[in-house]
Coordinates of C-alpha atoms in Angstrom, one line a residue:
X1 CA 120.3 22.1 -189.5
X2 CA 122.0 23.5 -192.5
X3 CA 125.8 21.8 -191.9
X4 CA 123.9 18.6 -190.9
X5 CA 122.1 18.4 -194.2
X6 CA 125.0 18.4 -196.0
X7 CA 127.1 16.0 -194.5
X8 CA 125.2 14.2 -191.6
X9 CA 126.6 15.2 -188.6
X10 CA 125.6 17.0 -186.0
X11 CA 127.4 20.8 -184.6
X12 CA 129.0 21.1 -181.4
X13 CA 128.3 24.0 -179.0
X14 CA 131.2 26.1 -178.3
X15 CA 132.1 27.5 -175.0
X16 CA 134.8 29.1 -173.3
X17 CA 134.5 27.2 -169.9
X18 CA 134.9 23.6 -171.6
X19 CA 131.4 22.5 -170.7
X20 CA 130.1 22.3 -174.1
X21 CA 127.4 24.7 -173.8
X22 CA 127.9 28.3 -174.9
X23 CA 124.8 30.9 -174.3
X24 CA 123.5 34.5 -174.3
X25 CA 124.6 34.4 -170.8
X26 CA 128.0 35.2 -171.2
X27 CA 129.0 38.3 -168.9
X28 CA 125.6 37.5 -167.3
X29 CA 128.1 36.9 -163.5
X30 CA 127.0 37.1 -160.1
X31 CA 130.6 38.5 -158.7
X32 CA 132.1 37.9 -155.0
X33 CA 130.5 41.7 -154.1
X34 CA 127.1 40.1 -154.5
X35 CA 126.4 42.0 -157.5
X36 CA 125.1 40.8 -160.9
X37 CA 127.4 41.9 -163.2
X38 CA 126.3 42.8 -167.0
X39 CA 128.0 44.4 -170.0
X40 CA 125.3 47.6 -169.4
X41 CA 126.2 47.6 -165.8
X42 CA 129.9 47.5 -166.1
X43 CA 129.3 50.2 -168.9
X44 CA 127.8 52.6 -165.8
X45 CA 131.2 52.4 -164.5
X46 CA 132.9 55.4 -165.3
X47 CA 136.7 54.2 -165.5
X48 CA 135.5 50.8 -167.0
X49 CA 133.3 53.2 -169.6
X50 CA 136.4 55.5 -170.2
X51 CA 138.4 52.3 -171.5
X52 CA 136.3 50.5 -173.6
X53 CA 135.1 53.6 -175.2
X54 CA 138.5 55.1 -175.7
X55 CA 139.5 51.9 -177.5
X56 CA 136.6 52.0 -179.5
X57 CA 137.0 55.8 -180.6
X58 CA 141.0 55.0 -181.2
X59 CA 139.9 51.9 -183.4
X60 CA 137.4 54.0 -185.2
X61 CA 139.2 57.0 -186.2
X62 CA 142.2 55.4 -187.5
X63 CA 142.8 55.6 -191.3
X64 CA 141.7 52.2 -192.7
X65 CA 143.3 51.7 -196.1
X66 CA 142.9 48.8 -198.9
X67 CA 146.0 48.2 -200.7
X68 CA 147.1 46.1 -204.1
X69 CA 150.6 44.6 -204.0
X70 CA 152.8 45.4 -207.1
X71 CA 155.6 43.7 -206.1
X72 CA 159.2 44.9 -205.1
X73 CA 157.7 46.5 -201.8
X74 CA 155.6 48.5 -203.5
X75 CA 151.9 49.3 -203.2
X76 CA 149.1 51.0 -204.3
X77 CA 145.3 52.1 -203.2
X78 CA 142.6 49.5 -203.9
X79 CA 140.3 51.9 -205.2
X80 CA 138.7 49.7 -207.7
X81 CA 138.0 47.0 -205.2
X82 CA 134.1 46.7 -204.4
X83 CA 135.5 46.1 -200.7
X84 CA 137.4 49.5 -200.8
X85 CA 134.3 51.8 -201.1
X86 CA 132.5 49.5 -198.2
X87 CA 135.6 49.7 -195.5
X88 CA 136.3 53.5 -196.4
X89 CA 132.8 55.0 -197.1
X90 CA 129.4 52.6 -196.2
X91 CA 129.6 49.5 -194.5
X92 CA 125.5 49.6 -194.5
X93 CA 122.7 51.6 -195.3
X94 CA 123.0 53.4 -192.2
X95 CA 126.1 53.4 -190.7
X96 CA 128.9 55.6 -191.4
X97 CA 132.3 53.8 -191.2
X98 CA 133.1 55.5 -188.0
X99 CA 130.3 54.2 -186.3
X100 CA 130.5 50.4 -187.8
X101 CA 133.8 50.2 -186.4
X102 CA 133.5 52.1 -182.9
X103 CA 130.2 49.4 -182.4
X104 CA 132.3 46.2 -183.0
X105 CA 135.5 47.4 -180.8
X106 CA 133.0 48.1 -178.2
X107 CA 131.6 44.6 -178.6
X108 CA 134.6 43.1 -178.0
X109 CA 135.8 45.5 -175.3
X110 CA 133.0 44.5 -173.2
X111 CA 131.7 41.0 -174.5
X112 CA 135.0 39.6 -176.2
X113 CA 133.2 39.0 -179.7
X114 CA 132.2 41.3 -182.5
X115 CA 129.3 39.6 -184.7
X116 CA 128.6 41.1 -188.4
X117 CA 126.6 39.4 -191.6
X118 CA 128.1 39.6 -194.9
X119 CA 126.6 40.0 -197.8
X120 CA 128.0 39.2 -200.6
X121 CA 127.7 39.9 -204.5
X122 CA 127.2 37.6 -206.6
X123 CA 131.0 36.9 -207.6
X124 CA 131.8 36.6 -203.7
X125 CA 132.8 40.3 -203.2
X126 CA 131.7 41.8 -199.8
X127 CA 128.3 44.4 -200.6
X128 CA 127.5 45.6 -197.3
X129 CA 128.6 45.0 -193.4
X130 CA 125.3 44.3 -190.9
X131 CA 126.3 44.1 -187.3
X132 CA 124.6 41.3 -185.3
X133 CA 123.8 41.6 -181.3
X134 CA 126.4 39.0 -179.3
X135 CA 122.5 37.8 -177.2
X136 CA 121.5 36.5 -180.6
X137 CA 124.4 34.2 -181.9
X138 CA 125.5 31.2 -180.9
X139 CA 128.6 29.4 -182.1
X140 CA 128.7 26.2 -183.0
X141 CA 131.8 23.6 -184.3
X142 CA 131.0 21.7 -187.6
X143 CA 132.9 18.4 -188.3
X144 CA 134.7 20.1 -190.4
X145 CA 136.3 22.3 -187.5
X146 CA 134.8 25.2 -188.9
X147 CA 132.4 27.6 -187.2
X148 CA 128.6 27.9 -187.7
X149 CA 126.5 30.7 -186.4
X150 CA 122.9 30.5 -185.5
X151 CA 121.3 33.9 -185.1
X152 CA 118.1 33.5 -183.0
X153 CA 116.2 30.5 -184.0
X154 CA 117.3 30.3 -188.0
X155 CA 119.3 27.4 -189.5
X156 CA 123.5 28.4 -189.0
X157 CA 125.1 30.2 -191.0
X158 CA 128.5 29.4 -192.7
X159 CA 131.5 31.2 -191.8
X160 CA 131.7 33.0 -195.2
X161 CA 128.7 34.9 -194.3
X162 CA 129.9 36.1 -190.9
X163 CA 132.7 38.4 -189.8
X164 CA 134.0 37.7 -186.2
X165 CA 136.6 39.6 -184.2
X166 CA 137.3 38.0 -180.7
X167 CA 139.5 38.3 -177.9
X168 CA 141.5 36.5 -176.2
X169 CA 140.1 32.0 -176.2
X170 CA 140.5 29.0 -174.4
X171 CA 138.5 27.0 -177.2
X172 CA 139.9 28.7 -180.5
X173 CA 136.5 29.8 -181.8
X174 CA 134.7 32.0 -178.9
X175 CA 136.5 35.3 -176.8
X176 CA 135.9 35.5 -173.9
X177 CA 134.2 38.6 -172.2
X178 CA 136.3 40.8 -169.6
X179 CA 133.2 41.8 -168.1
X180 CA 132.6 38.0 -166.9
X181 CA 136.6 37.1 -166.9
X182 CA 136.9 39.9 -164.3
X183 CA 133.4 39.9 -162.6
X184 CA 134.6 40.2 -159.1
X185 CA 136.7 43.4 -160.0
X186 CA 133.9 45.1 -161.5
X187 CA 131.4 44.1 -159.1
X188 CA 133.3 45.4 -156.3
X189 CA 133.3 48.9 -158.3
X190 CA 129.6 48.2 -158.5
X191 CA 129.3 47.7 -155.1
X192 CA 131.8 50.6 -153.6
X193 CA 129.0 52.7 -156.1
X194 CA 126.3 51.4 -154.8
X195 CA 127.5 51.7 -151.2
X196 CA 128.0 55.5 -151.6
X197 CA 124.6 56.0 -153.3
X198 CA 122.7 54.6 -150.9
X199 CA 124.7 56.0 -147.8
X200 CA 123.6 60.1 -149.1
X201 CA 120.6 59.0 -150.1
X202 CA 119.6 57.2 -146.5
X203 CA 122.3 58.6 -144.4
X204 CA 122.4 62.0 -142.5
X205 CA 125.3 64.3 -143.1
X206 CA 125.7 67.5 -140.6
X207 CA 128.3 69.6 -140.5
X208 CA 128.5 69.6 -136.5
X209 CA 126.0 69.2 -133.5
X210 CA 125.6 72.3 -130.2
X211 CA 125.4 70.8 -127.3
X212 CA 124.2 71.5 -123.9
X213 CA 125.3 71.4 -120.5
X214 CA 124.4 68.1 -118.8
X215 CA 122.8 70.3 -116.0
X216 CA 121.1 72.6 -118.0
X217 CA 117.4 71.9 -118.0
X218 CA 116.1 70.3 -120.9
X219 CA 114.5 72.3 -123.4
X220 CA 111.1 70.6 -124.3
X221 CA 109.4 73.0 -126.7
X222 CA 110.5 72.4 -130.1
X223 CA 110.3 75.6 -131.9
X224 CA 112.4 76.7 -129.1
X225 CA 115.2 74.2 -130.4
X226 CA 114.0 74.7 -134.5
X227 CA 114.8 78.3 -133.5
X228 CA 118.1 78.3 -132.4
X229 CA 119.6 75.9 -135.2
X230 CA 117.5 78.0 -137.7
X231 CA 119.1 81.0 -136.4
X232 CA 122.5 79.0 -135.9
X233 CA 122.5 78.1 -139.8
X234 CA 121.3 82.0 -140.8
X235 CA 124.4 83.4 -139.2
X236 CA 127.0 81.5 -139.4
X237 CA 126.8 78.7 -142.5
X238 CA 127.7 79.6 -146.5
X239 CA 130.5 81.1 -147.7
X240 CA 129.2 84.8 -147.1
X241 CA 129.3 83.9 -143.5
X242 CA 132.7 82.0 -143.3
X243 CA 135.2 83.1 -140.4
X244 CA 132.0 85.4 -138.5
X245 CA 132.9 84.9 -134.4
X246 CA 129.9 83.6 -132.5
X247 CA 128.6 83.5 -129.1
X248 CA 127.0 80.7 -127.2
X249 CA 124.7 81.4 -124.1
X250 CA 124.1 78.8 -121.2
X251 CA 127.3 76.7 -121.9
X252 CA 126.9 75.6 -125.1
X253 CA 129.6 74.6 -127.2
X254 CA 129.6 73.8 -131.0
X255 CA 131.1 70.6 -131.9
X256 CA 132.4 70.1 -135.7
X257 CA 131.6 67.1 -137.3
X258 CA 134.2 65.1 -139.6
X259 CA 134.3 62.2 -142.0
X260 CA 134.0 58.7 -140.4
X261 CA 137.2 56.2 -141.1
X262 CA 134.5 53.9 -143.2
X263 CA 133.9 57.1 -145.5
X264 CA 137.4 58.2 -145.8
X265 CA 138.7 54.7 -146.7
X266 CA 135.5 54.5 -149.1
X267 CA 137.7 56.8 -151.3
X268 CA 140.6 55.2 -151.2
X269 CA 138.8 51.9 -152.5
X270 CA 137.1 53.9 -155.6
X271 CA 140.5 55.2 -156.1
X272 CA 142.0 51.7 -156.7
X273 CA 139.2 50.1 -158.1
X274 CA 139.1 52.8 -160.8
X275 CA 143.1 51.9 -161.4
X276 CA 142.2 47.9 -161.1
X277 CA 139.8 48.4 -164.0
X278 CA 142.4 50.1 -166.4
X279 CA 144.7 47.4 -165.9
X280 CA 142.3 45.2 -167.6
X281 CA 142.3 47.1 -171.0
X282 CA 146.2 48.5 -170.6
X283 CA 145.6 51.8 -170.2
X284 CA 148.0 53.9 -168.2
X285 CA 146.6 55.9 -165.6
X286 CA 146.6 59.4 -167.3
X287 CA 144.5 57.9 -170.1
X288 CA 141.7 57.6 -167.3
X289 CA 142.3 60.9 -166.2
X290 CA 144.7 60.0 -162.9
X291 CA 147.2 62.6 -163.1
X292 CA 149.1 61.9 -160.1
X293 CA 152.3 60.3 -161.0
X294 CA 152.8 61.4 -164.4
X295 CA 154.7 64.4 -166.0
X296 CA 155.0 66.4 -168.8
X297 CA 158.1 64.7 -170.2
X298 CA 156.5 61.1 -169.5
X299 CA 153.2 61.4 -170.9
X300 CA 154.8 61.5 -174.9
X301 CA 156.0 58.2 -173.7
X302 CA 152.8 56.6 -172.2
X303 CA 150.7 57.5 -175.1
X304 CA 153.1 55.4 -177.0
X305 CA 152.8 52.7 -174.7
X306 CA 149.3 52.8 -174.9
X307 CA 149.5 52.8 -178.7
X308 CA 151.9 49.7 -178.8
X309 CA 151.0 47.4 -176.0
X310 CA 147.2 48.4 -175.7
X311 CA 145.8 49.8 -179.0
X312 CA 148.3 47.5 -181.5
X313 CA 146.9 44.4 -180.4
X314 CA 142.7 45.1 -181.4
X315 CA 143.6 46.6 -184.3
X316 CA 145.9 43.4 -185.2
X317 CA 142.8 41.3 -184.3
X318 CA 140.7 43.4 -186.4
X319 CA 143.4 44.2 -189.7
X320 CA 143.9 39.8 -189.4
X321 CA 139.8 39.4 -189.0
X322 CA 138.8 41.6 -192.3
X323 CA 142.0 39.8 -194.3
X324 CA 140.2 36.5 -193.4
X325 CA 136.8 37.4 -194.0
X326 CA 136.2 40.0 -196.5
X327 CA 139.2 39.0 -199.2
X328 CA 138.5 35.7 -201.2
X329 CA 141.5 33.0 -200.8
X330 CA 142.8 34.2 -204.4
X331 CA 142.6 37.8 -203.5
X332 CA 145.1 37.5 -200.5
X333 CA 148.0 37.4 -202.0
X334 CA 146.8 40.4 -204.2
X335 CA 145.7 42.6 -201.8
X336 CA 145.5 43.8 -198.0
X337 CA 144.4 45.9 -195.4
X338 CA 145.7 48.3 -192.6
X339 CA 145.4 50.6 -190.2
X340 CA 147.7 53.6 -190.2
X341 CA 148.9 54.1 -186.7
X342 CA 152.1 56.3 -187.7
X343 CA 150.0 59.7 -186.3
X344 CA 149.9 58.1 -183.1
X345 CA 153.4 57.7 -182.9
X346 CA 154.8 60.8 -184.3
X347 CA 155.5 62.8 -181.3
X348 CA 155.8 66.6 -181.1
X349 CA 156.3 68.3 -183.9
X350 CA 160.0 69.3 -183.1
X351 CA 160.3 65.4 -182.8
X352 CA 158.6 64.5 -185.7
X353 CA 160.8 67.2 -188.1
X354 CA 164.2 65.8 -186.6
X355 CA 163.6 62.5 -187.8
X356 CA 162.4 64.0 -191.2
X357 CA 165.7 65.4 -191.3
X358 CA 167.8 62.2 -190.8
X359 CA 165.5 60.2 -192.9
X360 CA 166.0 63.1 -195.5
X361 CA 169.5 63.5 -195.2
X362 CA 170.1 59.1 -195.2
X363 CA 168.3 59.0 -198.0
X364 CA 165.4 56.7 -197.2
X365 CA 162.7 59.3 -196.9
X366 CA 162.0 61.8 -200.2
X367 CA 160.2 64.9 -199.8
X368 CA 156.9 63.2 -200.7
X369 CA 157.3 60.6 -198.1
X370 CA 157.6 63.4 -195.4
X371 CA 154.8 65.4 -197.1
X372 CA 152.7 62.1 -197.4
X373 CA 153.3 61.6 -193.6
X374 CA 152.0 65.4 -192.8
X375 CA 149.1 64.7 -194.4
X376 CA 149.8 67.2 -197.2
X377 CA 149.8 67.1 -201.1
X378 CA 153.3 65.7 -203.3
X379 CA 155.2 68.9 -205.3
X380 CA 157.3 68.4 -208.5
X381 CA 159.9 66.6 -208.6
X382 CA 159.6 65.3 -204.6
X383 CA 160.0 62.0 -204.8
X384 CA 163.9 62.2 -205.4
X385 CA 166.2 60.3 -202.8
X386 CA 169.4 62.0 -201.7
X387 CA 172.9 59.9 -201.2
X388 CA 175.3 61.4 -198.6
X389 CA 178.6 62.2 -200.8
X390 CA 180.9 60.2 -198.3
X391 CA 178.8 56.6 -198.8
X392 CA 179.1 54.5 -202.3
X393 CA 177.1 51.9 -203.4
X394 CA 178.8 48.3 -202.2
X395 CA 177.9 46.6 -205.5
X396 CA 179.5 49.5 -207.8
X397 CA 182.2 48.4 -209.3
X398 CA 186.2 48.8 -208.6
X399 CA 187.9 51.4 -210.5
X400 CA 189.4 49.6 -213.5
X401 CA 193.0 50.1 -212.8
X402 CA 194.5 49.4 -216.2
X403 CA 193.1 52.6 -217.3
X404 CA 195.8 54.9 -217.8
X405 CA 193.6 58.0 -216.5
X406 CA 191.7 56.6 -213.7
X407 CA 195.4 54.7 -212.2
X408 CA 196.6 58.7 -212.4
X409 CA 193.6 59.7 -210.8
X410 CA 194.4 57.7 -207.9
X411 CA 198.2 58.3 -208.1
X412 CA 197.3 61.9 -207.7
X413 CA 194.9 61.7 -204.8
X414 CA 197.8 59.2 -203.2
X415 CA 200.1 62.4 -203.4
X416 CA 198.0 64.8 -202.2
X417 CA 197.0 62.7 -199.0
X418 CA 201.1 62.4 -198.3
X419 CA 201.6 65.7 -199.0
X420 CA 199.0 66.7 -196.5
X421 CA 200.2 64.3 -193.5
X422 CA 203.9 65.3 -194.4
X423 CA 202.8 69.2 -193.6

């Protein structure tokens, strides 16, 4: 193996279960429902689908920015960085940057890793992002602590040639999936599903049954009986023929049928399975379309606490994965990358212009900054910073009172504040 010829050790499988073996099987789990449980089948779920997809649409259509550190705070775009034009315009030959991202969030929404191959120029610079299907890698611990990767059957690969985002571990080197974490939630989802499928497709479902006198004799020709229901349905059933007043002959009463306990529970289970499979991701409830208990004035909030405790954390993952992997150790100190989140947080716009104005009026915010953060172009003269006339500088210095004209100066102002509290 490649690490093995170098040094003359052997690599260690690495697992999440502490078993030593790691596989393609991971979110490969038969749950307590019974059910086999895959990524694709948990991806058929529709609240499970909703998550994982809305992470990996936030993730992708953030603005990703390279920046070069010029000390004092300051910044400036990496533009002349051969890993700028791969992270902002082609990460491959046939993926658009939107797309490269989206596919390694959803990797590790539903398997807990994201697998891509680097390659690199010839002075270590990144050229071009390839993503790599999670069923073909296999991670394995050198000696050295590091991590290999084999893809299919080839000789491993060093960690300089592989990008990996993962979620959360028990052995420092592998995520593990929420698909196989929480198998039994998703395979009772599976199974409520799969319950209700097969119950329209098997079952019978009538609207109500007209029945007939015990005494009455039996009516034993059936186009007789075909008949009367045919004629039953023609008059009475559709919404042309709601409310029409019928008559029965020879004692016959219609009797309505209703939904069974098992069936009106049945949606009270899809109901909380639905909310049991947001909590997984974070996502608050109106984010998966359950409208119940929020309000207009909450929902401003709850997209921000999707933003902060359920979006901030992947894109920390992914922001600390490409600073690892893309930037050479020499370049790290140089430069770095990040996601802008600040749209997501803005608010309204009534919101958003309010703090403008206190920023404005404080002086930490220029008309620039405000313009930058509206997404729209710098004027003349906009990057000036205003100073409230009633605040001073603490490191000025004190009025030099041997001065003959600035010790009048104060006399004077002394004179004119006794005057005023004498009046």
């Amino acid at each position: 193996m490649f690490f093995s010829n170098l040094r003359g050790a052997d690599q260690g499988l690495v697992t999440n279960d502490g078993t030593g073996l790691w596989s393609s099987m991971i979110g490969r789990s038969r749950s307590a429902a019974g059910v086999k449980v895959t990524p694709d089948s948990a991806l058929a779920i529709t609240v499970l689908q909703n998550c994982v997809t809305l992470l990996a649409e936030s993730v992708a259509q953030l603005p990703l920015e390279m920046y070069r550190r010029l000390g004092d705070g300051k910044r400036e775009s990496a533009s002349n960085h051969p890993l700028y034009d791969v992270l902002r315009y082609q990460p491959n030959p046939w993926q658009t940057p939107y797309e490269y991202r989206e596919c390694s969030q959803l990797a590790c929404g539903l398997r807990g890793n994201a697998y891509s191959f680097i390659e690199r120029h010839d002075d270590g610079s990144v050229k071009a992002l390839y993503p790599m299907h999670n069923d073909k890698v296999t991670v394995l611990k050198g000696p050295d602590l590091l991590p290999y990767y084999r893809v299919g059957g080839h000789d491993p690969l060093p960690m300089r040639l592989v990008h990996h985002v993962r979620w959360h571990t028990k052995n420092h080197y592998t995520g593990m999936s929420p698909i196989e974490l929480h198998a039994d939630a998703v395979g009772l989802a599976q199974a409520v599903r799969h319950y209700a499928s097969k119950s329209f497709a098997n079952g019978t479902a009538v609207s109500g049954v007209i029945e007939r006198p015990k005494e009455s004799v039996a009516i034993k020709d059936e186009s007789s009986i075909q008949r009367i229901v045919d004629q039953w349905g023609e008059k009475f059933s559709g919404v042309d023929n709601a409310k029409k007043v019928a008559m029965l002959q020879e004692g016959m009463t219609f009797k309505p049928l209703s939904m069974s306990n098992v069936d009106a529970e049945l949606l009270g289970i899809l109901k909380i399975t639905g909310t049991d499979l947001a909590r997984i991701y974070k996502i608050p409830p109106h984010m998966i379309n359950d409208l119940e208990k929020a309000s207009y004035n909450s929902l401003e909030q709850l997209l921000i606490q999707y933003v902060i405790f359920a979006l901030m954390p992947w894109v920390k993952r992914h922001e600390e994965a490409m600073m690892r992997d893309f930037l050479l150790p020499g370049e790290r100190r140089q430069y770095f990358i990040e996601f802008n989140l600040s749209g997501l947080l803005r608010g309204d716009q009534k919101s958003r212009y309010d703090s403008y104005a206190v920023g404005r009026q404080w002086g930490w915010l220029s008309i620039n900054d405000i313009r930058r953060l509206e997404n729209m172009p710098p004027v003349a003269n906009g990057d000036i910073y205003l100073q409230p006339l009633n605040m001073t500088d603490v490191a000025n210095e004190l009025p030099n009172m041997h001065n003959p004209n600035v010790r009048a100066q104060l006399e004077q102002q002394r004179d004119d504040i006794v005057r005023m509290l004498a009046a």
